[in-house]
Backbone as a printed PyTorch tensor [residue, N CA C, xyz], in Angstrom:
tensor([[[ 98.4820,  37.5390,  84.7810],
         [ 99.2230,  38.5260,  84.0100],
         [ 99.6190,  37.9460,  82.6720]],

        [[ 99.5360,  38.7610,  81.6410],
         [ 99.9140,  38.3080,  80.3130],
         [101.3910,  37.9900,  80.2490]],

        [[101.7430,  37.0350,  79.3890],
         [103.1450,  36.6910,  79.2280],
         [103.9510,  37.8440,  78.6870]],

        [[103.3010,  38.8340,  78.0670],
         [104.0330,  39.9740,  77.5430],
         [104.5750,  40.8500,  78.6440]],

        [[104.1760,  40.6040,  79.8890],
         [104.6590,  41.4020,  80.9940],
         [105.8550,  40.7710,  81.6760]],

        [[106.4090,  39.7270,  81.1210],
         [107.5350,  39.0590,  81.7590],
         [108.6900,  38.9530,  80.7930]],

        [[109.9100,  39.2420,  81.2960],
         [111.0880,  39.1360,  80.4450],
         [111.9020,  37.9030,  80.7650]],

        [[111.4040,  37.0160,  81.6390],
         [112.2000,  35.8860,  82.0770],
         [112.5600,  34.9530,  80.9470]],

        [[111.7600,  34.9460,  79.8730],
         [112.0330,  34.0530,  78.7610],
         [112.7120,  34.7650,  77.6040]],

        [[113.2010,  35.9780,  77.8520],
         [113.7560,  36.7640,  76.7570],
         [115.2140,  37.1120,  77.0030]],

        [[115.9270,  36.2730,  77.7310],
         [117.3510,  36.4860,  77.9050],
         [117.6600,  37.3930,  79.0660]],

        [[118.9150,  37.8440,  79.1020],
         [119.4080,  38.6290,  80.2140],
         [118.7590,  40.0040,  80.2550]],

        [[118.5210,  40.5000,  81.4710],
         [117.9290,  41.8230,  81.6320],
         [118.9020,  42.8840,  81.1360]],

        [[118.3860,  44.0160,  80.6260],
         [119.2740,  45.0780,  80.1480],
         [120.0690,  45.6770,  81.3000]],

        [[121.2480,  46.1920,  80.9970],
         [122.0950,  46.7860,  82.0300],
         [122.3720,  48.2600,  81.7890]],

        [[122.0580,  48.7830,  80.6000],
         [122.3090,  50.1890,  80.2900],
         [121.0770,  50.7830,  79.6230]],

        [[120.7360,  52.0380,  79.9510],
         [119.5480,  52.6450,  79.3490],
         [119.7710,  53.0210,  77.8910]],

        [[118.6980,  52.9460,  77.1180],
         [118.7200,  53.3400,  75.7140],
         [117.9470,  54.6460,  75.5530]],

        [[118.0510,  55.2410,  74.3650],
         [117.2420,  56.4130,  74.0620],
         [115.7910,  55.9890,  73.8740]],

        [[114.8430,  56.8560,  74.2150],
         [113.4330,  56.4940,  74.0300],
         [113.0550,  56.5340,  72.5580]],

        [[111.9590,  55.8620,  72.1780],
         [111.4800,  55.9710,  70.7930],
         [111.0720,  57.3990,  70.4790]],

        [[111.0490,  57.7370,  69.2080],
         [110.8120,  59.1240,  68.8000],
         [109.4550,  59.6470,  69.2480]],

        [[108.4970,  58.7700,  69.4270],
         [107.1710,  59.2080,  69.8370],
         [106.9450,  59.2330,  71.3280]],

        [[108.0180,  59.0510,  72.1250],
         [107.8570,  58.9970,  73.5750],
         [107.0410,  60.2000,  74.0640]],

        [[106.0650,  59.9670,  75.0090],
         [105.9210,  58.7990,  75.8720],
         [105.2120,  57.5940,  75.2680]],

        [[104.6740,  57.7000,  74.0450],
         [104.1840,  56.4960,  73.3810],
         [105.3810,  55.6170,  73.0240]],

        [[105.2140,  54.3040,  73.1290],
         [106.3280,  53.3810,  72.9320],
         [106.2450,  52.6060,  71.6300]],

        [[105.2760,  52.9310,  70.7760],
         [105.1580,  52.2510,  69.5010],
         [103.9280,  51.3670,  69.4390]],

        [[103.6900,  50.8250,  68.2480],
         [102.4640,  50.0640,  68.0120],
         [102.4660,  48.7040,  68.6910]],

        [[103.6390,  48.1280,  68.8850],
         [103.7200,  46.7820,  69.4490],
         [104.0170,  46.8380,  70.9390]],

        [[103.4120,  45.9540,  71.7270],
         [103.7230,  45.9100,  73.1630],
         [105.2100,  45.6670,  73.4130]],

        [[105.7010,  46.2150,  74.5170],
         [107.0920,  46.0170,  74.9260],
         [107.1840,  44.6600,  75.6040]],

        [[107.7950,  43.7190,  74.9160],
         [107.8510,  42.3330,  75.3870],
         [109.1760,  42.1100,  76.1020]],

        [[109.2020,  42.3710,  77.3970],
         [110.4360,  42.2910,  78.1710],
         [110.8610,  43.6600,  78.6450]],

        [[111.3980,  43.7360,  79.8370],
         [111.7490,  45.0120,  80.4500],
         [112.7890,  45.7540,  79.6220]],

        [[112.6310,  47.0780,  79.5370],
         [113.6080,  47.9360,  78.8810],
         [113.9700,  49.0790,  79.8130]],

        [[115.1960,  49.5380,  79.6930],
         [115.6550,  50.7260,  80.4030],
         [115.8130,  51.8580,  79.4010]],

        [[115.2820,  53.0300,  79.7430],
         [115.3620,  54.1980,  78.8770],
         [115.8240,  55.4010,  79.6880]],

        [[116.5280,  56.3220,  79.0230],
         [116.8350,  57.6150,  79.6230],
         [116.0200,  58.6510,  78.8580]],

        [[115.0730,  59.2820,  79.5510],
         [114.0330,  60.0370,  78.8630],
         [114.0290,  61.5040,  79.2820]],

        [[113.4900,  62.3740,  78.4120],
         [113.2980,  63.7770,  78.7790],
         [111.9950,  63.9490,  79.5490]],

        [[111.8670,  65.0870,  80.2090],
         [110.5940,  65.4290,  80.8380],
         [109.5450,  65.6870,  79.7550]],

        [[108.2950,  65.3670,  80.0740],
         [107.1820,  65.5680,  79.1460],
         [106.0740,  66.3170,  79.8880]],

        [[105.6080,  67.4610,  79.3520],
         [104.5290,  68.1770,  80.0380],
         [103.2410,  67.3650,  80.0410]],

        [[102.4510,  67.5530,  81.0820],
         [101.1730,  66.8540,  81.1980],
         [100.0950,  67.8200,  81.6740]],

        [[ 98.8610,  67.4290,  81.4330],
         [ 97.6860,  68.0790,  82.0250],
         [ 97.0030,  67.0290,  82.8760]],

        [[ 96.8640,  67.3030,  84.1680],
         [ 96.4020,  66.2660,  85.0870],
         [ 95.4280,  66.8260,  86.1140]],

        [[ 94.7190,  65.9010,  86.7190],
         [ 93.9820,  66.1710,  87.9460],
         [ 94.7450,  65.4730,  89.0600]],

        [[ 95.1430,  66.2410,  90.0690],
         [ 95.9610,  65.7080,  91.1620],
         [ 95.0600,  65.3560,  92.3430]],

        [[ 95.1630,  64.1210,  92.8150],
         [ 94.3630,  63.6740,  93.9570],
         [ 95.2930,  63.0080,  94.9670]],

        [[ 94.9740,  63.1480,  96.2370],
         [ 95.8410,  62.6250,  97.2920],
         [ 95.0330,  61.8160,  98.3000]],

        [[ 95.7210,  60.8630,  98.9200],
         [ 95.1130,  60.0760,  99.9800],
         [ 93.9120,  59.2680,  99.5380]],

        [[ 93.9720,  58.7050,  98.3310],
         [ 92.8320,  57.9680,  97.7900],
         [ 92.9450,  56.4950,  98.1820]],

        [[ 91.9740,  55.9420,  98.9000],
         [ 91.9920,  54.4990,  99.1520],
         [ 91.8940,  53.7300,  97.8410]],

        [[ 92.6150,  52.6380,  97.7440],
         [ 92.5900,  51.8460,  96.5220],
         [ 91.1740,  51.4280,  96.1570]],

        [[ 90.3370,  51.2110,  97.1570],
         [ 88.9620,  50.7810,  96.9010],
         [ 88.1230,  51.8600,  96.2280]],

        [[ 88.6060,  53.1150,  96.2380],
         [ 87.8450,  54.2220,  95.6590],
         [ 88.4240,  54.7160,  94.3330]],

        [[ 89.4660,  54.0530,  93.8450],
         [ 90.1350,  54.5390,  92.6360],
         [ 89.2190,  54.5540,  91.4170]],

        [[ 88.3830,  53.5300,  91.2710],
         [ 87.5150,  53.4720,  90.0930],
         [ 86.6190,  54.6990,  90.0180]],

        [[ 86.0600,  55.1050,  91.1480],
         [ 85.2110,  56.2890,  91.1680],
         [ 85.9720,  57.5530,  90.8230]],

        [[ 87.2260,  57.6540,  91.2810],
         [ 88.0480,  58.8160,  90.9600],
         [ 88.3270,  58.8640,  89.4590]],

        [[ 88.7010,  57.7300,  88.8720],
         [ 88.9580,  57.6900,  87.4350],
         [ 87.7010,  58.0760,  86.6500]],

        [[ 86.5470,  57.5680,  87.0700],
         [ 85.3030,  57.8920,  86.3730],
         [ 85.0330,  59.3930,  86.4150]],

        [[ 85.2820,  60.0160,  87.5670],
         [ 85.0670,  61.4550,  87.7030],
         [ 86.0130,  62.2380,  86.8060]],

        [[ 87.2930,  61.8740,  86.8250],
         [ 88.2940,  62.6320,  86.0740],
         [ 88.0790,  62.4910,  84.5730]],

        [[ 87.9400,  61.2580,  84.0930],
         [ 87.8210,  61.0460,  82.6550],
         [ 86.4180,  61.3370,  82.1290]],

        [[ 85.4100,  61.1880,  82.9890],
         [ 84.0460,  61.3860,  82.5240],
         [ 83.5340,  62.8030,  82.6450]],

        [[ 84.1010,  63.5890,  83.5890],
         [ 83.5600,  64.9170,  83.8630],
         [ 84.6000,  66.0250,  83.7620]],

        [[ 85.7750,  65.8350,  84.3800],
         [ 86.7350,  66.9350,  84.4920],
         [ 87.5040,  67.1580,  83.1900]],

        [[ 88.1510,  66.1260,  82.6780],
         [ 88.9780,  66.3090,  81.4850],
         [ 88.1860,  66.7070,  80.2410]],

        [[ 86.9240,  66.2670,  80.0710],
         [ 86.1640,  66.7910,  78.9340],
         [ 86.0590,  68.3170,  78.9290]],

        [[ 86.0380,  68.9460,  80.1100],
         [ 86.0490,  70.4160,  80.1610],
         [ 87.3480,  70.9690,  79.5830]],

        [[ 88.4470,  70.2580,  79.8440],
         [ 89.7290,  70.6920,  79.2960],
         [ 89.7500,  70.5570,  77.7810]],

        [[ 89.1470,  69.4930,  77.2530],
         [ 89.0730,  69.3400,  75.8000],
         [ 88.2830,  70.4880,  75.1810]],

        [[ 87.2040,  70.8860,  75.8360],
         [ 86.4040,  72.0070,  75.3410],
         [ 87.2130,  73.2980,  75.3050]],

        [[ 88.1840,  73.4110,  76.2220],
         [ 89.0150,  74.6150,  76.2990],
         [ 90.1970,  74.5760,  75.3360]],

        [[ 90.3810,  73.4550,  74.6240],
         [ 91.4460,  73.3770,  73.6300],
         [ 92.5680,  72.4220,  73.9520]],

        [[ 92.4240,  71.6080,  75.0010],
         [ 93.4720,  70.6510,  75.3380],
         [ 93.6670,  69.6490,  74.2060]],

        [[ 94.9400,  69.4170,  73.8260],
         [ 95.2760,  68.4820,  72.7490],
         [ 96.2660,  67.4510,  73.2770]],

        [[ 95.7940,  66.2870,  73.7110],
         [ 96.7070,  65.2630,  74.2310],
         [ 97.7120,  64.8070,  73.1780]],

        [[ 98.8940,  64.4090,  73.6570],
         [ 99.9430,  63.9130,  72.7640],
         [100.1310,  62.4150,  72.8970]],

        [[ 99.2260,  61.7430,  73.5850],
         [ 99.3550,  60.3090,  73.7740],
         [ 98.2070,  59.7820,  74.6000]],

        [[ 98.2340,  58.4980,  74.9130],
         [ 97.1550,  57.8860,  75.6870],
         [ 97.0760,  58.4560,  77.0980]],

        [[ 95.9400,  58.2760,  77.7600],
         [ 95.8030,  58.7440,  79.1420],
         [ 96.7660,  58.0310,  80.0740]],

        [[ 97.1050,  58.7260,  81.1580],
         [ 98.0710,  58.2060,  82.1210],
         [ 97.5360,  58.3370,  83.5440]],

        [[ 98.1020,  57.5400,  84.4240],
         [ 97.9390,  57.7210,  85.8660],
         [ 99.3270,  57.6020,  86.4710]],

        [[ 99.8230,  58.7060,  87.0480],
         [101.1600,  58.7600,  87.6220],
         [101.0410,  58.7780,  89.1380]],

        [[101.6560,  57.7820,  89.7750],
         [101.5720,  57.6230,  91.2270],
         [102.7910,  58.2740,  91.8750]],

        [[102.5390,  59.2790,  92.7170],
         [103.6220,  59.9980,  93.3750],
         [103.8880,  59.4910,  94.7880]],

        [[102.9570,  58.7450,  95.3510],
         [103.1610,  58.1330,  96.6620],
         [102.1680,  56.9920,  96.8120]],

        [[102.5740,  55.9800,  97.5560],
         [101.7070,  54.8230,  97.7870],
         [102.0360,  54.2350,  99.1460]],

        [[101.0090,  54.0320,  99.9520],
         [101.1560,  53.4050, 101.2610],
         [100.4860,  52.0460, 101.1870]],

        [[101.2790,  50.9850, 101.2990],
         [100.7470,  49.6390, 101.1660],
         [100.2430,  49.1200, 102.5020]],

        [[ 99.3800,  48.1180, 102.4200],
         [ 98.8390,  47.5120, 103.6270],
         [ 97.3440,  47.3420, 103.5160]],

        [[ 96.6970,  46.9370, 104.6110],
         [ 95.2430,  46.7040, 104.5820],
         [ 94.4540,  47.9460, 104.1860]],

        [[ 94.9830,  49.1300, 104.5360],
         [ 94.3010,  50.3860, 104.2080],
         [ 95.1300,  51.1710, 103.1960]],

        [[ 95.4640,  50.5400, 102.0770],
         [ 96.3300,  51.1520, 101.0710],
         [ 95.7220,  52.4390, 100.5290]],

        [[ 96.5440,  53.4800, 100.4640],
         [ 96.1280,  54.7480,  99.8720],
         [ 97.2220,  55.2170,  98.9230]],

        [[ 96.8380,  56.0370,  97.9470],
         [ 97.7920,  56.5280,  96.9570],
         [ 97.5680,  58.0080,  96.6980]],

        [[ 98.6460,  58.6740,  96.2910],
         [ 98.5830,  60.0130,  95.7110],
         [ 98.8910,  59.8470,  94.2300]],

        [[ 98.1070,  60.4710,  93.3780],
         [ 98.3450,  60.2770,  91.9510],
         [ 97.8730,  61.4570,  91.1320]],

        [[ 98.3410,  61.4760,  89.8760],
         [ 97.9500,  62.4580,  88.8810],
         [ 97.3610,  61.7140,  87.6920]],

        [[ 96.1650,  62.1070,  87.2850],
         [ 95.4520,  61.4300,  86.2040],
         [ 95.2450,  62.4300,  85.0720]],

        [[ 95.6650,  62.0670,  83.8650],
         [ 95.4900,  63.0060,  82.7680],
         [ 96.1110,  62.5240,  81.4790]],

        [[ 96.7830,  63.4660,  80.7770],
         [ 97.3400,  63.1780,  79.4570],
         [ 98.7050,  63.8420,  79.2920]],

        [[ 99.6090,  63.2120,  78.5250],
         [100.8360,  63.9010,  78.1160],
         [100.5250,  64.9290,  77.0410]],

        [[101.3770,  65.9630,  76.9600],
         [101.1840,  67.0530,  76.0070],
         [102.4680,  67.3020,  75.2280]],

        [[102.3500,  67.9540,  74.0720],
         [103.5250,  68.3900,  73.3190],
         [103.9970,  69.7670,  73.7760]],

        [[103.0990,  70.5480,  74.3560],
         [103.4340,  71.8800,  74.8540],
         [102.7710,  72.0490,  76.2130]],

        [[103.3180,  72.9080,  77.0760],
         [102.7360,  73.0800,  78.4080],
         [101.2630,  73.4600,  78.3680]],

        [[100.5610,  73.1050,  79.4150],
         [ 99.1150,  73.3020,  79.4880],
         [ 98.7100,  74.7440,  79.2130]],

        [[ 99.4010,  75.7100,  79.8150],
         [ 99.0080,  77.1160,  79.6670],
         [ 99.0980,  77.5850,  78.2220]],

        [[100.0060,  76.9960,  77.4320],
         [100.1240,  77.3820,  76.0260],
         [ 98.9510,  76.8660,  75.2030]],

        [[ 98.2600,  75.8520,  75.7080],
         [ 97.1430,  75.2750,  74.9670],
         [ 95.7990,  75.8740,  75.3660]],

        [[ 95.6140,  76.1110,  76.6560],
         [ 94.2790,  76.5030,  77.1260],
         [ 94.2670,  77.8480,  77.8330]],

        [[ 95.4200,  78.5160,  77.9690],
         [ 95.4660,  79.7930,  78.6550],
         [ 95.5030,  79.6280,  80.1640]],

        [[ 95.3070,  80.7280,  80.8650],
         [ 95.4590,  80.7380,  82.3240],
         [ 94.1480,  80.5390,  83.0730]],

        [[ 93.0390,  80.5030,  82.3720],
         [ 91.7440,  80.3570,  83.0390],
         [ 91.6430,  78.9710,  83.6750]],

        [[ 91.2930,  78.8870,  84.9710],
         [ 91.1890,  77.5730,  85.6260],
         [ 90.1350,  76.6870,  84.9610]],

        [[ 90.4320,  75.3980,  84.8970],
         [ 89.4920,  74.4120,  84.3730],
         [ 89.0930,  73.5130,  85.5330]],

        [[ 87.8220,  73.5750,  85.9150],
         [ 87.3530,  72.8390,  87.0790],
         [ 86.0170,  72.1780,  86.7800]],

        [[ 85.7900,  71.0520,  87.4330],
         [ 84.5010,  70.3630,  87.3750],
         [ 84.4950,  69.3010,  88.4650]],

        [[ 83.3240,  69.0160,  88.9830],
         [ 83.1680,  67.9380,  89.9580],
         [ 84.0850,  68.1230,  91.1700]],

        [[ 84.3680,  69.3920,  91.5060],
         [ 85.2220,  69.6800,  92.6470],
         [ 86.6930,  69.4240,  92.4170]],

        [[ 87.1140,  69.2520,  91.1610],
         [ 88.5140,  68.9670,  90.8440],
         [ 89.0020,  69.9450,  89.7790]],

        [[ 90.3190,  70.1880,  89.7710],
         [ 90.9140,  71.1520,  88.8480],
         [ 91.9870,  70.4890,  87.9940]],

        [[ 92.0580,  70.8820,  86.7280],
         [ 93.1270,  70.4440,  85.8280],
         [ 94.3300,  71.3530,  86.0390]],

        [[ 95.5030,  70.7500,  86.2640],
         [ 96.7220,  71.5160,  86.5170],
         [ 97.8440,  71.0070,  85.6240]],

        [[ 98.8840,  71.8220,  85.5130],
         [100.0650,  71.4400,  84.7390],
         [101.0010,  70.6020,  85.5970]],

        [[101.5870,  69.5850,  84.9880],
         [102.6010,  68.7770,  85.6520],
         [103.5160,  68.2210,  84.5670]],

        [[104.2560,  67.1510,  84.8790],
         [105.1150,  66.5530,  83.8680],
         [105.4690,  65.1210,  84.2340]],

        [[105.7730,  64.3440,  83.2030],
         [106.4410,  63.0660,  83.3970],
         [107.9180,  63.3680,  83.6040]],

        [[108.5660,  62.7060,  84.5610],
         [109.9200,  63.1210,  84.9380],
         [110.9760,  62.7230,  83.9150]],

        [[112.0400,  63.5160,  83.8820],
         [113.2320,  63.1550,  83.1170],
         [114.0810,  62.1990,  83.9430]],

        [[114.9150,  61.4250,  83.2450],
         [115.8340,  60.5420,  83.9430],
         [115.7400,  59.1200,  83.4430]],

        [[116.2420,  58.2010,  84.2410],
         [116.2590,  56.7970,  83.8510],
         [114.9950,  56.1060,  84.3480]],

        [[114.3570,  55.3780,  83.4430],
         [113.1340,  54.6680,  83.7860],
         [113.2050,  53.2410,  83.2490]],

        [[112.3900,  52.3890,  83.8240],
         [112.1640,  51.0460,  83.2930],
         [110.7520,  51.0040,  82.7260]],

        [[110.5700,  50.2620,  81.6320],
         [109.2590,  50.1670,  80.9990],
         [108.9840,  48.7250,  80.5980]],

        [[107.7090,  48.3930,  80.5450],
         [107.2510,  47.0930,  80.0610],
         [105.7740,  47.2380,  79.7130]],

        [[105.2420,  46.3540,  78.9030],
         [103.8150,  46.3750,  78.5770],
         [103.1000,  45.2280,  79.2720]],

        [[101.8960,  45.5090,  79.7160],
         [100.9920,  44.4750,  80.2250],
         [ 99.8190,  44.3820,  79.2600]],

        [[ 99.5400,  43.1970,  78.7770],
         [ 98.3760,  42.9710,  77.9230],
         [ 97.4250,  42.0650,  78.6870]],

        [[ 96.2780,  42.6070,  79.0470],
         [ 95.3250,  41.8530,  79.8400],
         [ 94.4200,  42.7840,  80.6190]],

        [[ 93.5760,  42.2030,  81.4190],
         [ 92.5830,  42.9480,  82.1820],
         [ 93.2370,  43.9080,  83.1670]],

        [[ 92.5540,  45.0250,  83.4220],
         [ 93.0120,  45.9370,  84.4660],
         [ 93.0610,  45.2360,  85.8240]],

        [[ 92.2270,  44.2330,  86.0150],
         [ 92.2290,  43.5020,  87.2860],
         [ 93.5620,  42.8080,  87.5440]],

        [[ 94.3480,  42.5830,  86.4890],
         [ 95.6260,  41.8900,  86.6340],
         [ 96.8070,  42.8450,  86.7600]],

        [[ 96.5360,  44.1450,  86.8480],
         [ 97.6420,  45.0990,  86.9150],
         [ 98.4360,  44.9700,  88.2140]],

        [[ 97.7660,  44.6350,  89.3160],
         [ 98.4920,  44.4720,  90.5780],
         [ 99.5850,  43.4240,  90.4840]],

        [[ 99.2550,  42.1950,  90.0690],
         [100.3090,  41.1910,  89.8850],
         [101.3420,  41.5930,  88.8350]],

        [[100.9050,  42.2850,  87.7760],
         [101.8540,  42.7160,  86.7450],
         [102.8820,  43.6780,  87.3310]],

        [[102.4210,  44.5910,  88.1690],
         [103.3520,  45.5150,  88.8120],
         [104.3090,  44.7720,  89.7370]],

        [[103.8070,  43.7930,  90.4660],
         [104.6740,  43.0280,  91.3490],
         [105.7910,  42.3370,  90.5860]],

        [[105.4490,  41.7180,  89.4590],
         [106.4600,  41.0610,  88.6320],
         [107.4470,  42.0780,  88.0570]],

        [[106.9180,  43.2080,  87.6100],
         [107.7560,  44.2560,  87.0110],
         [108.7780,  44.7730,  88.0240]],

        [[108.3360,  45.0330,  89.2430],
         [109.2590,  45.5240,  90.2670],
         [110.3680,  44.5050,  90.5320]],

        [[110.0200,  43.2250,  90.5160],
         [111.0350,  42.2020,  90.6950],
         [112.0280,  42.1700,  89.5570]],

        [[111.5470,  42.3820,  88.3350],
         [112.4330,  42.3720,  87.1760],
         [113.3670,  43.5800,  87.1720]],

        [[112.9050,  44.7070,  87.7180],
         [113.7780,  45.8780,  87.8110],
         [115.0190,  45.5400,  88.6320]],

        [[114.8360,  44.7820,  89.7100],
         [115.9800,  44.3960,  90.5420],
         [117.0000,  43.5960,  89.7390]],

        [[116.5290,  42.8390,  88.7440],
         [117.4290,  42.0540,  87.9140],
         [118.3060,  42.8900,  87.0060]],

        [[118.0070,  44.1830,  86.8760],
         [118.8380,  45.0830,  86.0690],
         [119.9130,  45.7590,  86.9080]],

        [[119.9630,  45.4550,  88.2130],
         [120.9130,  46.1190,  89.0940],
         [120.4300,  47.4590,  89.5930]],

        [[119.1310,  47.7150,  89.4510],
         [118.5500,  48.9790,  89.8790],
         [117.4410,  48.7320,  90.8880]],

        [[116.9870,  49.8110,  91.4960],
         [115.8810,  49.7320,  92.4410],
         [114.7450,  50.6080,  91.9420]],

        [[113.5000,  50.1380,  92.0640],
         [112.3710,  50.9780,  91.6620],
         [112.2100,  52.1560,  92.6010]],

        [[111.7450,  53.2670,  92.0540],
         [111.5260,  54.4630,  92.8560],
         [110.1980,  55.1070,  92.5230]],

        [[110.0640,  56.3540,  92.8980],
         [108.8860,  57.1500,  92.5870],
         [109.2980,  58.2820,  91.6570]],

        [[108.3720,  58.6650,  90.7550],
         [107.0300,  58.1090,  90.5810],
         [107.0490,  56.8640,  89.7010]],

        [[105.8970,  56.1900,  89.6520],
         [105.6580,  55.1550,  88.6510],
         [104.3120,  55.4530,  88.0170]],

        [[104.1360,  55.0100,  86.7780],
         [102.8940,  55.3890,  86.1060],
         [102.4580,  54.3570,  85.0800]],

        [[101.1770,  54.4720,  84.7280],
         [100.5380,  53.6080,  83.7400],
         [100.0710,  54.4480,  82.5660]],

        [[100.2380,  53.9180,  81.3690],
         [ 99.7180,  54.5430,  80.1530],
         [ 98.7210,  53.5770,  79.5350]],

        [[ 97.4680,  54.0200,  79.4080],
         [ 96.3790,  53.1380,  78.9770],
         [ 96.2670,  53.1930,  77.4570]],

        [[ 97.0910,  52.3750,  76.8000],
         [ 97.2610,  52.4510,  75.3520],
         [ 95.9810,  52.0700,  74.6210]],

        [[ 95.3150,  51.0290,  75.0790],
         [ 94.0780,  50.5780,  74.4460],
         [ 92.8930,  51.2980,  75.0740]],

        [[ 92.0960,  51.9440,  74.2430],
         [ 90.8970,  52.6000,  74.7570],
         [ 89.8150,  51.5480,  74.9800]],

        [[ 89.3690,  51.3670,  76.2250],
         [ 88.3800,  50.3210,  76.4820],
         [ 87.0150,  50.6780,  75.9110]],

        [[ 86.2520,  49.6540,  75.5670],
         [ 84.8800,  49.8270,  75.1120],
         [ 84.0390,  48.7120,  75.7230]],

        [[ 82.7270,  48.9120,  75.8150],
         [ 81.8880,  47.9330,  76.5110],
         [ 81.9390,  46.5240,  75.9310]],

        [[ 82.1670,  46.3980,  74.6140],
         [ 82.0850,  45.0820,  73.9870],
         [ 83.4490,  44.4560,  73.7010]],

        [[ 84.5330,  45.0410,  74.2300],
         [ 85.8530,  44.4980,  73.9230],
         [ 86.2350,  43.4110,  74.9150]],

        [[ 87.1930,  42.5950,  74.5190],
         [ 87.7170,  41.5390,  75.3720],
         [ 88.7690,  42.1470,  76.2990]],

        [[ 88.5640,  42.1210,  77.6280],
         [ 89.5560,  42.7130,  78.5400],
         [ 90.9520,  42.1180,  78.3810]],

        [[ 91.0400,  40.8970,  77.8680],
         [ 92.3480,  40.2580,  77.6980],
         [ 93.1990,  40.9530,  76.6450]],

        [[ 92.5910,  41.8370,  75.8320],
         [ 93.3320,  42.5250,  74.7740],
         [ 93.7880,  43.9230,  75.1820]],

        [[ 93.4570,  44.3640,  76.3890],
         [ 93.8330,  45.7030,  76.8290],
         [ 95.3520,  45.7990,  77.0170]],

        [[ 95.9450,  46.8130,  76.4290],
         [ 97.3850,  47.0560,  76.6210],
         [ 97.5860,  48.2480,  77.5450]],

        [[ 98.3650,  48.0410,  78.5900],
         [ 98.7610,  49.0980,  79.5120],
         [100.2750,  49.0850,  79.6110]],

        [[100.9140,  50.2040,  79.2940],
         [102.3630,  50.3080,  79.4450],
         [102.6810,  50.7760,  80.8610]],

        [[103.6280,  50.0900,  81.5020],
         [104.0340,  50.3930,  82.8650],
         [105.4000,  51.0770,  82.8440]],

        [[105.5300,  52.1570,  83.5880],
         [106.7640,  52.9410,  83.6570],
         [107.1500,  53.1140,  85.1250]],

        [[108.4420,  53.0890,  85.4060],
         [108.8920,  53.2950,  86.7810],
         [110.2430,  53.9930,  86.7800]],

        [[110.3490,  55.0750,  87.5410],
         [111.6580,  55.6910,  87.7580],
         [112.5460,  54.7060,  88.5060]],

        [[113.8180,  54.6380,  88.1200],
         [114.7380,  53.6980,  88.7650],
         [115.9890,  54.4300,  89.2150]],

        [[116.6810,  53.8220,  90.1700],
         [117.9380,  54.3730,  90.6580],
         [118.9610,  53.2490,  90.7600]],

        [[120.2280,  53.6280,  90.7270],
         [121.3230,  52.6680,  90.8240],
         [121.9870,  52.8040,  92.1860]],

        [[122.8400,  51.8330,  92.5650],
         [123.5690,  51.9740,  93.8350],
         [124.3640,  53.2730,  93.9160]],

        [[124.8820,  53.7560,  92.7710],
         [125.6340,  55.0140,  92.7790],
         [124.7520,  56.1920,  93.1810]],

        [[123.4540,  56.1070,  92.8470],
         [122.5330,  57.1820,  93.2080],
         [122.3700,  57.2910,  94.7140]],

        [[122.5910,  56.1790,  95.4240],
         [122.4130,  56.1670,  96.8700],
         [123.6390,  56.7210,  97.5930]],

        [[124.7610,  56.8090,  96.8720],
         [126.0210,  57.2220,  97.5140],
         [126.0040,  58.7040,  97.8730]]])
């Protein structure tokens, strides 16, 4: 994992959420070096929702969604407001790990206002309206290969505990750097987001 995904060398963890940057859900041109807490508004999204996906099959799902399904939405007038995202709504860990997730893009206006009510489908999947949740979240940037995202998430979840909060659902990734065949995977930036709760939330 890139050193940009760790806040251990950047002083005490934050204890109070800040306002998000004006371009949220984009976090700015520079990677977030050290965990931050933000209190954010809901953001509309256009996504393909998939459930019960084994982790070993995720690459094929992403290829289908980004290569076949979402291009149909672009043809219909979809205008993303930021980098592509994958929002995980459930995850079962273990030898047979499976996840439920939404893959797509954030929007400035709800999906129906951009493309109308006509269903957008391809490859047996449909584009639907959803949203990034409002509330308190933790964020950090990972700079490095997608193969290192698992360890990056593990470190991030541990750092959330250092803020006096607990990670919750959903959590999501924003793929800030658009990959290309000839690029160095070590330069890929992925912003990690996680809904968090405090002990008071459990009361």
